[in-house]
Structures are given as C-alpha cells and as structure tokens.
CSV table of C-alpha atoms (C1' of nucleotides) in Angstrom, one decimal:
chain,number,residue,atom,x,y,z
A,660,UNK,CA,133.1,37.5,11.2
A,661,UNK,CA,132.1,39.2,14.2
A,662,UNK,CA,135.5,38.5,15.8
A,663,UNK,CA,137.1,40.5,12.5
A,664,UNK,CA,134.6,43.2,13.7
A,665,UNK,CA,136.4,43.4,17.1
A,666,UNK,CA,139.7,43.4,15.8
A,667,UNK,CA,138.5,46.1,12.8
A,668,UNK,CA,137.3,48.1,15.8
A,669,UNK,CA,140.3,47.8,17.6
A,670,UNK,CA,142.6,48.9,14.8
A,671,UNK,CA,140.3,52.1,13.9
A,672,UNK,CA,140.6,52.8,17.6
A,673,UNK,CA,144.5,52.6,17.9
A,674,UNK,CA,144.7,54.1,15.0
A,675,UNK,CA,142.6,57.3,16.4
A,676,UNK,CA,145.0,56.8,19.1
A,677,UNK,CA,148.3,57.3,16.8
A,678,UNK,CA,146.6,60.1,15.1
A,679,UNK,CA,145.7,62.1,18.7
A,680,UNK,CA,149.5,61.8,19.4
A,681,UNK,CA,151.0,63.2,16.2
A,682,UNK,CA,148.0,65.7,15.5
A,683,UNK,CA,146.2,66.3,19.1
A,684,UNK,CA,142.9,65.2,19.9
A,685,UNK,CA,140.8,68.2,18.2
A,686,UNK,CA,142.4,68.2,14.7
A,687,UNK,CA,142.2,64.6,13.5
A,688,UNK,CA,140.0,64.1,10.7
A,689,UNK,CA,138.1,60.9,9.8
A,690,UNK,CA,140.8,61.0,6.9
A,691,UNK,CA,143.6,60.3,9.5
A,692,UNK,CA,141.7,58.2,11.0
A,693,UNK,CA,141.6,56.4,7.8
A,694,UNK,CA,145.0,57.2,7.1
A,695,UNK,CA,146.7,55.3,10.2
A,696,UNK,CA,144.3,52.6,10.0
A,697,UNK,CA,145.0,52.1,6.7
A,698,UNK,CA,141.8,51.6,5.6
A,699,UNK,CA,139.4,53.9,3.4
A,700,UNK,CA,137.5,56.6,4.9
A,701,UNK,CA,134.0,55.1,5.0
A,702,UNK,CA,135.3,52.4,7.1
A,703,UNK,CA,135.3,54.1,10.4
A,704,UNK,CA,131.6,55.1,9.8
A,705,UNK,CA,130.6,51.4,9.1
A,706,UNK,CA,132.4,50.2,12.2
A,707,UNK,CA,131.5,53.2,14.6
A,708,UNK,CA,128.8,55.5,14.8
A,709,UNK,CA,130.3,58.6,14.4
A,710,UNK,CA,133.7,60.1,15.0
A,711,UNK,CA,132.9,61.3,18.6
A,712,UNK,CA,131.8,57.4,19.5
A,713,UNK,CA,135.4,56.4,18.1
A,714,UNK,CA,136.6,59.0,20.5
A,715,UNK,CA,134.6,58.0,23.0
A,716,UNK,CA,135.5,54.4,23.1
A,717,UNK,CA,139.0,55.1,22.6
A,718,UNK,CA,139.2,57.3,25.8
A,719,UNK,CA,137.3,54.0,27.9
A,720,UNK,CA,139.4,51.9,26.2
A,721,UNK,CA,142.6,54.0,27.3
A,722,UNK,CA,141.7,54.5,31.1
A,723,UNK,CA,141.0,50.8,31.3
A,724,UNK,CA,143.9,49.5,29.7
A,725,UNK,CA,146.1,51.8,31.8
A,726,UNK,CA,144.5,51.1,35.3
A,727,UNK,CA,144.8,47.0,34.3
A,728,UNK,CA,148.3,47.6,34.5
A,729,UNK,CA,149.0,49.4,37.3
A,730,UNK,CA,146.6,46.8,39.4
A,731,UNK,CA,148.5,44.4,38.3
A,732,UNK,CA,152.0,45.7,38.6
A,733,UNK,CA,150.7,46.2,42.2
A,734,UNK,CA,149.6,43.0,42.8
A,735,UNK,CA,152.9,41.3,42.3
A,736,UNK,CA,154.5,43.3,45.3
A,737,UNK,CA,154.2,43.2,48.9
A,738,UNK,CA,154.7,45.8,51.1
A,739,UNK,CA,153.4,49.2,50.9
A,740,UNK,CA,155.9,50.9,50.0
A,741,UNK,CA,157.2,48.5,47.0
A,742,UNK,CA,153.5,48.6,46.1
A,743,UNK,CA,154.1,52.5,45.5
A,744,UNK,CA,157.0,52.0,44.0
A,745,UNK,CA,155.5,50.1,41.6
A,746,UNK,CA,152.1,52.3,41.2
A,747,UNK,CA,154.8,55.4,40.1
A,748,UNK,CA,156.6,53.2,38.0
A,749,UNK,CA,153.5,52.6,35.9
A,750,UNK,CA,152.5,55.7,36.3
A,751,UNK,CA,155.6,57.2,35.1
A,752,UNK,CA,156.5,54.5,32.9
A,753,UNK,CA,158.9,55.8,30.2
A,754,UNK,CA,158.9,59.4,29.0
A,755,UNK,CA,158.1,58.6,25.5
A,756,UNK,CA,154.9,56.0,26.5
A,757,UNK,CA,154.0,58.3,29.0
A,758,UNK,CA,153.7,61.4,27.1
A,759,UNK,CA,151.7,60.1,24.2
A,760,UNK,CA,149.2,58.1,27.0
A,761,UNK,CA,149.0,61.5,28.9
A,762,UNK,CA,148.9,63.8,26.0
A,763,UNK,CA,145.8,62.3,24.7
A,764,UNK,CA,144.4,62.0,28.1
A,765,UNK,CA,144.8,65.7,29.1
A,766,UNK,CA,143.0,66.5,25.5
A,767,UNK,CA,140.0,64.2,27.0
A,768,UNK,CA,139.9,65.7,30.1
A,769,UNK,CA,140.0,69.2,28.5
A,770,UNK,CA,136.7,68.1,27.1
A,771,UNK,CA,135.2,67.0,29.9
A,772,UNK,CA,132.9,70.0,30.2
A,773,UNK,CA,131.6,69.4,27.3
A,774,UNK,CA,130.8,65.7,27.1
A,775,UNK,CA,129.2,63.6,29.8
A,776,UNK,CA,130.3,60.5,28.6
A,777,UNK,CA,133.9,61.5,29.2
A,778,UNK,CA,133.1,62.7,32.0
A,779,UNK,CA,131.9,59.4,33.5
A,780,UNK,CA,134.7,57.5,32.2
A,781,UNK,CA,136.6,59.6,33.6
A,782,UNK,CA,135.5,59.0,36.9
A,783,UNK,CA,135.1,55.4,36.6
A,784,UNK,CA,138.8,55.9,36.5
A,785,UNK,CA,139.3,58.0,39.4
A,786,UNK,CA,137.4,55.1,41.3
A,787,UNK,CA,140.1,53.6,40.2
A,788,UNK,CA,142.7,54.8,41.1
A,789,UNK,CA,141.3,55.9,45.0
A,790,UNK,CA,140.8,52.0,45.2
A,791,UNK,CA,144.7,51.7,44.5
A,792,UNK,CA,145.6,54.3,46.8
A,793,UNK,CA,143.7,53.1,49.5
A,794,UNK,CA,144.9,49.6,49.2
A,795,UNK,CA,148.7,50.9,49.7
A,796,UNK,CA,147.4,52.8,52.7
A,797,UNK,CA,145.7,49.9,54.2
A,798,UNK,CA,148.9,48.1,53.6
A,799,UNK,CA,151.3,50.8,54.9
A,800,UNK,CA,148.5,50.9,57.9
A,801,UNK,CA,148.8,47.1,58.7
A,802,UNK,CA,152.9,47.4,58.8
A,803,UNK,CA,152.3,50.3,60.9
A,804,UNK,CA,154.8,52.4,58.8
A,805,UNK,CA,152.2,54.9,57.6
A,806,UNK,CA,150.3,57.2,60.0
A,807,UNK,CA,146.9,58.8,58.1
A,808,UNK,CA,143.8,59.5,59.7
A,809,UNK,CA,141.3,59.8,56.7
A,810,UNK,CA,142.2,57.0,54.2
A,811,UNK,CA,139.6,58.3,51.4
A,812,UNK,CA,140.8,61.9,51.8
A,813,UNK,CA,144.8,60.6,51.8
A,814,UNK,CA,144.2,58.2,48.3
A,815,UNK,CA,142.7,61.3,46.5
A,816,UNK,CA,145.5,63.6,47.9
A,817,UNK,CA,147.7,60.9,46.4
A,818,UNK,CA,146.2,61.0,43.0
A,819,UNK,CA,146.5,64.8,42.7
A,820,UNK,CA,149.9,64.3,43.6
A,821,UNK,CA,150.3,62.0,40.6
A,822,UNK,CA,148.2,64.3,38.1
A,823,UNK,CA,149.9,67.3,38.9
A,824,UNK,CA,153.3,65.8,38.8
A,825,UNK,CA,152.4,64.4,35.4
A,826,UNK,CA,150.9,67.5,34.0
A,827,UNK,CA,154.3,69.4,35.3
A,828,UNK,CA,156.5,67.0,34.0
A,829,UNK,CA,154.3,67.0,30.2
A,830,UNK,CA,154.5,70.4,30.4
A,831,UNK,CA,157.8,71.7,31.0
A,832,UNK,CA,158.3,68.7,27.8
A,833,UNK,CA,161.7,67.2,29.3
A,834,UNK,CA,162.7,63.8,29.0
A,835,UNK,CA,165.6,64.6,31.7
A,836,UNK,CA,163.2,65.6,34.1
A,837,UNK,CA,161.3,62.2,34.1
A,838,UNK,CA,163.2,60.5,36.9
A,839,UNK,CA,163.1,63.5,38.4
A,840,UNK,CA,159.2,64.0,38.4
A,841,UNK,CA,159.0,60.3,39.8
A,842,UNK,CA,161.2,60.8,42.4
A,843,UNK,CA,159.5,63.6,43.9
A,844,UNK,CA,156.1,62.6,43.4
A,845,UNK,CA,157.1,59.5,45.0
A,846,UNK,CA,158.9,61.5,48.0
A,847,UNK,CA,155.7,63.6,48.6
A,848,UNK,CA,153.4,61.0,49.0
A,849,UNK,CA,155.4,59.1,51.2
A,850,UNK,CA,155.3,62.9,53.4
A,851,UNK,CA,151.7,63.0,52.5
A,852,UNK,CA,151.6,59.2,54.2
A,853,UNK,CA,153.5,60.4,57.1
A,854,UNK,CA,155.7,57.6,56.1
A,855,UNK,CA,158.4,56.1,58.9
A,856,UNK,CA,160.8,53.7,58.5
B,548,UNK,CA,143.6,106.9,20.3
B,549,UNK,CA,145.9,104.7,21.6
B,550,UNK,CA,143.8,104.7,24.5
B,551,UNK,CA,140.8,102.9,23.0
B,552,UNK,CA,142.7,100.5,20.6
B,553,UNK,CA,143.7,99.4,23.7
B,554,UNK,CA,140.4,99.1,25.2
B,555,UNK,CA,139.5,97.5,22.1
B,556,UNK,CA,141.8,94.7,22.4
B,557,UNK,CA,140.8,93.8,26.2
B,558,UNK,CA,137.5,94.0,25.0
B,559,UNK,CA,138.4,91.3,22.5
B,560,UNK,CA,140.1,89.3,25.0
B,561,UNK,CA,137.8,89.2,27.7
B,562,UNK,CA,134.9,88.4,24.7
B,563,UNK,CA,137.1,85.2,23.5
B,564,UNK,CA,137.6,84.3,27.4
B,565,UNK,CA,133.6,84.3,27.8
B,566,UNK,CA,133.2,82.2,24.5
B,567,UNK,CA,136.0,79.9,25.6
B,568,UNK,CA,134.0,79.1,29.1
B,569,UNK,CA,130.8,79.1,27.5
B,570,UNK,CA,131.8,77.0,24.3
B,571,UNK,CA,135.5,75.2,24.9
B,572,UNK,CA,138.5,77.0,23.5
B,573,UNK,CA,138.2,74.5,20.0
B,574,UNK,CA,134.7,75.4,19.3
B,575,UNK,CA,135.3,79.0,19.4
B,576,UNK,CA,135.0,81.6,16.1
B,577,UNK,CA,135.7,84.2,15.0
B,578,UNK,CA,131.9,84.9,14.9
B,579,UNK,CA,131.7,83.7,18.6
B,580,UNK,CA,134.4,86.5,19.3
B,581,UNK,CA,132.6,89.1,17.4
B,582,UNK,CA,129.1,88.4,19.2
B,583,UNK,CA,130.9,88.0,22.8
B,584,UNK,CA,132.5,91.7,22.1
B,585,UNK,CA,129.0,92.7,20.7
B,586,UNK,CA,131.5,94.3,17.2
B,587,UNK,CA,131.2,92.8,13.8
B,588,UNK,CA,133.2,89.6,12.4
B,589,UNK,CA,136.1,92.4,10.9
B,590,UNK,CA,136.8,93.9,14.5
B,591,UNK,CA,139.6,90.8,15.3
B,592,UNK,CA,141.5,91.2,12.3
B,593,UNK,CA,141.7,94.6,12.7
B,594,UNK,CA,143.4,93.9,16.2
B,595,UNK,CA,144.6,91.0,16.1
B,596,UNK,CA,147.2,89.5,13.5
B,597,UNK,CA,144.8,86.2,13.6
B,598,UNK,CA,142.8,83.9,15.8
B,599,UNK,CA,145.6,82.5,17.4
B,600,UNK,CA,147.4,85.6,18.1
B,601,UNK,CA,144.0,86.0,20.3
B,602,UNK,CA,144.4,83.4,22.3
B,603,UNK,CA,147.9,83.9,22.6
B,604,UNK,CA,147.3,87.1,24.1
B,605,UNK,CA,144.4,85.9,26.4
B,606,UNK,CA,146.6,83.0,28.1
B,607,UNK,CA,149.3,85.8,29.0
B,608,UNK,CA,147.0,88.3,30.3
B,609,UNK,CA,145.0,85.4,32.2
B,610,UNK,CA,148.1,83.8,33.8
B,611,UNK,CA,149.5,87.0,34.2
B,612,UNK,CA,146.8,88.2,35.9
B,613,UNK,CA,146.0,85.4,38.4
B,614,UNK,CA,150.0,85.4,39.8
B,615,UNK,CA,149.2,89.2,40.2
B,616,UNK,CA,146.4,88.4,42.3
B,617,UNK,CA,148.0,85.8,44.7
B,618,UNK,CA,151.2,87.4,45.3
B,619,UNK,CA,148.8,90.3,46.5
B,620,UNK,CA,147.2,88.4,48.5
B,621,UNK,CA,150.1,86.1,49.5
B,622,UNK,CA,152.5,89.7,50.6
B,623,UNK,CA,149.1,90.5,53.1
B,624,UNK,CA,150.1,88.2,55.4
B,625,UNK,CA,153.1,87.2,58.0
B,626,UNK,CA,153.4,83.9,58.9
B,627,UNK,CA,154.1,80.9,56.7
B,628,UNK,CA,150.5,79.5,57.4
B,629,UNK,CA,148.5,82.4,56.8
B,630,UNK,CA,150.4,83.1,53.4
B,631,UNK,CA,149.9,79.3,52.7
B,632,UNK,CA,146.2,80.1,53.4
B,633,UNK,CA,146.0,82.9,51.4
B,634,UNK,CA,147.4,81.2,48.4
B,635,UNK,CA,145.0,78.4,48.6
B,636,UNK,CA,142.2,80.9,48.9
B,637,UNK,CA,143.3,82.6,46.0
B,638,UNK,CA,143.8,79.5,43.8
B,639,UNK,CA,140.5,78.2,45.0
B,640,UNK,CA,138.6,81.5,45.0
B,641,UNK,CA,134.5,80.5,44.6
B,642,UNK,CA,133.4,77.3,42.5
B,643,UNK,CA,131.9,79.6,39.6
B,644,UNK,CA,135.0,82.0,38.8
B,645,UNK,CA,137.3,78.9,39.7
B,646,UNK,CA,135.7,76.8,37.1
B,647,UNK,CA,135.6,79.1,34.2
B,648,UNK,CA,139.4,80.3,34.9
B,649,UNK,CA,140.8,76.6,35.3
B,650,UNK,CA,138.5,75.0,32.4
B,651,UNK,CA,140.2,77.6,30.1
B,652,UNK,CA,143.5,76.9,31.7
B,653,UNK,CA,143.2,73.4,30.8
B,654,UNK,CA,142.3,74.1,27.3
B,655,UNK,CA,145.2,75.9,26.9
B,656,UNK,CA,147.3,73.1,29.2
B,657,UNK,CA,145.9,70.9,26.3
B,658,UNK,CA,147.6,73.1,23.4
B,659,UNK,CA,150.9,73.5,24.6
B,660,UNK,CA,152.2,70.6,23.0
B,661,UNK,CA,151.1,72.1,19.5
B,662,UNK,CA,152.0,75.8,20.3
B,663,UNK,CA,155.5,77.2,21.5
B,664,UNK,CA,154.2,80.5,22.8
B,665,UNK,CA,151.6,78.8,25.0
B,666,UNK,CA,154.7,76.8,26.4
B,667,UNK,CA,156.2,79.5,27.2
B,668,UNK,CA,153.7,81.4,28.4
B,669,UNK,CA,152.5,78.0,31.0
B,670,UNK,CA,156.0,77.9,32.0
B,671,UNK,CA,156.7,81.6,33.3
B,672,UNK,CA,153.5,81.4,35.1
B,673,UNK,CA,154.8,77.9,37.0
B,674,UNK,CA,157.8,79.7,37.7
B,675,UNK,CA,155.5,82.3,39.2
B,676,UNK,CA,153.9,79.8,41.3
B,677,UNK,CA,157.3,78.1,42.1
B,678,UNK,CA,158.1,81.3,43.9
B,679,UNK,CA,155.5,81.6,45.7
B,680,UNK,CA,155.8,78.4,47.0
B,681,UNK,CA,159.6,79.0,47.7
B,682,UNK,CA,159.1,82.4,50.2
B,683,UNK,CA,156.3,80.8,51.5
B,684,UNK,CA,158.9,77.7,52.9
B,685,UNK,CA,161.5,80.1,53.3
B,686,UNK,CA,158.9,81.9,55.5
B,687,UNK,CA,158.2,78.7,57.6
B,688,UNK,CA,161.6,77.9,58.0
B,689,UNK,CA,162.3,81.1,59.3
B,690,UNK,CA,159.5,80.0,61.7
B,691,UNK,CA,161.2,77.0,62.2
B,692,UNK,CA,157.8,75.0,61.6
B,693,UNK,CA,158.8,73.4,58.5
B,694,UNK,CA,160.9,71.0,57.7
B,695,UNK,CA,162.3,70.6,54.4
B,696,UNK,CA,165.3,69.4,52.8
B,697,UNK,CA,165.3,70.9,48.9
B,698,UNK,CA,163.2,74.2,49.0
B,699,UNK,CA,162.9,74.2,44.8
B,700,UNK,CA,161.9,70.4,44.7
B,701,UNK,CA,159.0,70.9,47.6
B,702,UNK,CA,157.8,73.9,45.9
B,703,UNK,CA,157.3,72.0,42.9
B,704,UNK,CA,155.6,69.4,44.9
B,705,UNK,CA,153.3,72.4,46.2
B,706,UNK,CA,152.1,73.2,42.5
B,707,UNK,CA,151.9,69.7,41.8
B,708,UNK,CA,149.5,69.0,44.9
B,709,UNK,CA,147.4,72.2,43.8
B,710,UNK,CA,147.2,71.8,39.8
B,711,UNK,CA,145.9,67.7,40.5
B,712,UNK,CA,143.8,69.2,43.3
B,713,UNK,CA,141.9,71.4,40.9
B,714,UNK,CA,142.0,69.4,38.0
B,715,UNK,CA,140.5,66.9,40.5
B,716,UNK,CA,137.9,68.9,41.3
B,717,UNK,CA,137.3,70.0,37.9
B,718,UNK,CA,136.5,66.5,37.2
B,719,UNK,CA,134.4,65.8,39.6
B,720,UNK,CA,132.4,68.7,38.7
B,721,UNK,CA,130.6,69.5,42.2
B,722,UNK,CA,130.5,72.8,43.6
B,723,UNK,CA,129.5,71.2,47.0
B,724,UNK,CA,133.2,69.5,47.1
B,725,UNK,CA,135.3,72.8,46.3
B,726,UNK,CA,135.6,73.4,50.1
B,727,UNK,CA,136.6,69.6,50.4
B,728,UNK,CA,139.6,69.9,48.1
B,729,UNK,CA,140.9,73.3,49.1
B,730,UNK,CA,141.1,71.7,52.9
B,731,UNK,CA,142.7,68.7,51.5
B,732,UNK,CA,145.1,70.0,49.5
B,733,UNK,CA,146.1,72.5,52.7
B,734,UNK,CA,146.4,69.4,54.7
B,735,UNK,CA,148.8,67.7,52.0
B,736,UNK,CA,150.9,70.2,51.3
B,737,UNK,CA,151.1,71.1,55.5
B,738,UNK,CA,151.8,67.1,55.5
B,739,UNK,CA,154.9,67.9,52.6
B,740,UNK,CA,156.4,70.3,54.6
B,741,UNK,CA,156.5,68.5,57.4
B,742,UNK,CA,154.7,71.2,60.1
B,743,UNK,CA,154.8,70.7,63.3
B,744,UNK,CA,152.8,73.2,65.6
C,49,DC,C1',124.5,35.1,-6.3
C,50,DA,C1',123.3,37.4,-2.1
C,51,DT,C1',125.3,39.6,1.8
C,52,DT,C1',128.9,41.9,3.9
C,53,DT,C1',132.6,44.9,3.6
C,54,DT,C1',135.5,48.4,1.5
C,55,DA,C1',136.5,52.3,-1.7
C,56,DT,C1',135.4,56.5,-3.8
C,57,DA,C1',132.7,60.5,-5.0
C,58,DC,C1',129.8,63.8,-3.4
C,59,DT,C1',127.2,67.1,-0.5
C,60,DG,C1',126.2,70.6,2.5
C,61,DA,C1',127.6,73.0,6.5
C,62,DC,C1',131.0,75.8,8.6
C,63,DC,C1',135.0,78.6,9.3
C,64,DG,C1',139.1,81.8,9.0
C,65,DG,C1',140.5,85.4,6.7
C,66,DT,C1',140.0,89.2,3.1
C,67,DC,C1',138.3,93.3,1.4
C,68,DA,C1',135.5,96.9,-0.7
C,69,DA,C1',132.3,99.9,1.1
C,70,DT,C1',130.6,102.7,4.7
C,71,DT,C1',130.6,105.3,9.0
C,72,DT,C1',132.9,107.9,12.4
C,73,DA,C1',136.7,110.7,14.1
C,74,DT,C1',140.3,113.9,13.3
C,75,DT,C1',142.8,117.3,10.9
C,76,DT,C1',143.4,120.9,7.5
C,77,DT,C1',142.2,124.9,5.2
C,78,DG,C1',140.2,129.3,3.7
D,251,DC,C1',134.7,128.2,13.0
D,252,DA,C1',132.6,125.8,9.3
D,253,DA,C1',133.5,123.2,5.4
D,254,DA,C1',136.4,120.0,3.1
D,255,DA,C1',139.7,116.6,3.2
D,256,DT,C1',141.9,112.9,5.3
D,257,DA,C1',142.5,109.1,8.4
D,258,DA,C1',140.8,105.5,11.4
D,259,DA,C1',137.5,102.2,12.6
D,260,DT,C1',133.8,99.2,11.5
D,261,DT,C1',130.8,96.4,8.8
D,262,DG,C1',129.3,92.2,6.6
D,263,DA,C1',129.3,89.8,2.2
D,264,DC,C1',132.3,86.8,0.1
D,265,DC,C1',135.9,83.2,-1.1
D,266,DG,C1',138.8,79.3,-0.7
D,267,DG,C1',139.2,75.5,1.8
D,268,DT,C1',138.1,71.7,5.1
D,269,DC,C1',135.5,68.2,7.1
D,270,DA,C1',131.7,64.9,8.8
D,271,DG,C1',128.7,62.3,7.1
D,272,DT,C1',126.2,60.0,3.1
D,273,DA,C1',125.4,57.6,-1.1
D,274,DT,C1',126.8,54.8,-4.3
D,275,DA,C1',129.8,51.7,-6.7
D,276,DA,C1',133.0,48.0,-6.4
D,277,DA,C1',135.0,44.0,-4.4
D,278,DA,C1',135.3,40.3,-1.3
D,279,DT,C1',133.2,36.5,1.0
D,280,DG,C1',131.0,32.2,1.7
DNA sequence: CATTTTATACTGACCGGTCAATTTATTTTG
DNA sequence: CAAAATAAATTGACCGGTCAGTATAAAATG
C-alpha cells in the first residue's frame, strides 16, 4: 500500500524526468507527464500536489542521487589525485547521461530566481560538492602534493571549474568534445591546486 | 522613417529584456512586452515576425553588446594583468546590472538546446570570449609571466572558471559575496596560467 | 461493499497571433 | 499652401488552442 505509493511516486517523478529531457523543463504538460508514466492524467495530481511539487521533488531527488554517486565513487580511491580523477569521471560521466542529467539541471537552475525551494536545494547541493572538494584538498594537503592557502575558497574555485566546463561542453552540443572537456577541466584544477608531482 | 522603426524595435527589445529580469524569460507575453514598451498588444507583430523572433533578436544584441563592452575595456590597458583585471571588472560589473544580464543569460543558456539560432548566437559570443582570453595570454607571455602550454585550451579554461564563477554566484544569490567571487575567480585563473611575479 | 486508486470529461484561465478599425504622418494635387 | 488622398503606425477586441486543476465516474482492492 504505502510502499506502492513510493514506487507510484517514483515512476511519476522519472517520468517528469524523461519528459524534461525530450521536451525541456518549461513545456511539459501534466499530459506528458501522464504520457511517460503511463498512467492517466489525474494520477499525478493524486500522488503529488501540483505539477510544480513534482518538479520540485524531482530536482531534490536529482542533486541527491547524483552527489551519492560521486561520494562514493570517491570513497573507493586513495590518493588525491585518483580521488579527482574519479570526482570528473562522475562528473563527466558519459556524454549522453551527462547531457540529459545537465540539461534538466541547467533548466532548474534557470529558475532559481523564481523559486526558493530550488533555490535551497540547490545549495544543499553546493554544500555538497565544497565538502568533496575540500576532502581532495585535505588529501592532496596531507601527501604534500598540493600547495593552497584557502581550502574553502579553492573547493568552490573547483566547482566553478566543473560548472563552467559542463555548461561549455552542453553548449557547444559535441559528443567529441567530451573527453576533451574532462581533460581540461581536470588539468585546470590540478593548476588551480598548484598540483606537483 | 527608417529611423524610428528602428527605435521602435530597441524599444521592444529592451521592454522584453526588463520583462525577462522582472518575470523569467518563460513567463513572459506578449502583453508583458507591450506594457514594458508602454505600446499596445499589436506593436510586436508589427515588428517582429513573432515572439520568438524577439528574443532571438534580444540574445544577439545582448551578447553582442556585452563583448563590445569588455573588449573596450580589455584594449584600455597594457599588461596582461591589468587587461585580465579589466575583463573581470567588466564581466562582474555591480551585483544589480550583473544579476539581471546573467539571469537572462541563463534563460537563454537554458533554450539552446530547443532553438538553433540561440546556439548559434551563444556560440559566437564564447568565441568572442575565447579571444579575449587568447590576447590576454598571448599578452602575458609576451611578459613572460605566464606559463602555458595550449593557448586555445587555457582560454577555454578562462571562460569556464568565469561562467561557473557567476553562475555560482547567481546561485548563491548575495550581493555581499560578488566581490568574493570576482577575487576568486582572478586568483584561479592567475593560478591556470601559471603567474609568477 | 467500502475504500483506494485510476480514467475520463470538463472548466476556466491564459496566451499567441490576427485583423478590422482608427489614428497619425506623408504625399499629392489643384 | 490648404485640402484631399494615400500610406504607415497603432490599437484592442477577438479567436483558436492549450493547459492545470477539478469533478465525477469507473475499476480495482482487500
């Protein structure tokens, strides 16, 4: 009963998911919803409070699910620089995951100004991924291989590295350029870390 | 004649822009447009082929405008520091104008997947900002106070650092922290091309 | 059979685009 | 140069269509 609640829920929000991919965030209806979930169109109303809780619920779910995976990616290396290694590898995963995950995020962000929810989750994330960052530096810090003087101001140089890389890569919409992206991203922060073998 | 159709239309555009910062680029009308530009509902149509042809227009003249601006500023200075200085002033010019240019950005960052023109539009302005960055290295390693291996791949890197800087910022929403990221991201991308004094 | 869940039909609000009517500007003409 | 004719610009009512949310009916569940 209320566990075929949670999964309803959960297929209504993948299915939102789907749809933001293939129609972008602002034009999917409660009838696409419906559509990909494969289900009627009152459904999503039962389940959820309105469309913009679906959305809302979708985007927390999303930035959790995402940083779960990088933390633990992380967690199974040991040095600092394998740890990086393995933060971009989840970060740029594979062009096709990556550019539906970061489509749909960049929509959310866009509304960010106008929704304080997002806005939170959005930062919860952040917190996020600082904490990541700073655990590779304190680990590039204990080998001694990374010289940085301001560890807080380093992880969030390090996660404007990734967004913008990201963004530039989604933008410029070429597969080829993936590896590419990584690369450099992965190059710049180890500058940014003042990285020495 | 000419004159004022012309006059018309920037009127027009700079109405939309308002509406867009005030009300997200979605949520805009037609009606919004009309109000904004103080005309009535018909005035667009007459002008413009459609809505989209608007915004269309509005992205080109923004980007447009804003690589106009920092090259100006960029071409006032000599060394490779001070032009790195300038460009970071520029792109982080006060919190209020920053916000409302960049919020709109985004929007538009979050249509490109579903419009060609705005692709192509986003992708002649980052080839604007790749050059910048490129005689701004080429400047510094005239200097001989940089040190870089690929010129095009660390001017990518310099976008990248300044898009997730702003976006960052964006984010966080906090006027008080504008300074903060405009002096981090001048540190990081210092850090990327490797200064020495 | 009562409660929960799903399907379908409906409503009212809203929006982009059109267009006939009107106003304003420009040109022609006697 | 003034009146008439024409062209350009502006207005806002209106239409077709879409969509979120609701109400109601039907079905499944236990």
């Amino acid at each position: 009963m209320e566990k075929k609640a949670k999964q309803r829920r959960k297929q209504i929000l993948k299915a939102a998911f789907q749809a933001a991919i293939e129609k972008g965030y602002e034009s999917v209806t409660l009838q696409d919803i419906a559509n990909y979930a494969d289900v009627s169109k009152g459904v999503t109303n039962y389940y959820f409070k309105n469309k913009s809780d679906v959305f809302t619920q979708l985007f927390e779910w999303l930035t959790t699910r995402i940083h779960e995976k990088e933390a633990a990616s992380i967690s199974e290396h040991e040095t600092a620089v394998k740890k990086l290694e393995a933060y971009l590898n989840c970060v740029f995963s594979s062009p096709e995951e990556n550019k539906n995950f970061y489509r749909v995020y960049l929509d959310f962000l866009a509304q960010v100004k106008n929704n304080d929810s997002y806005k939170e989750i959005n930062l919860k994330f952040y917190e996020n991924c600082w904490s990541i960052g700073r655990d590779i530096i304190h680990q590039g810090l204990k080998e001694g291989i990374f010289e940085v003087d301001d560890v807080e101001q380093t992880s969030i140089s390090i996660r404007c590295m990734i967004d913008g890389s990201l963004i530039q890569w989604l933008m410029r919409d070429d597969d080829q350029l993936h590896e590419y992206y990584r690369t450099n991203c992965f190059e710049s922060i180890l500058k940014i870390l003042q990285y020495k073998k």
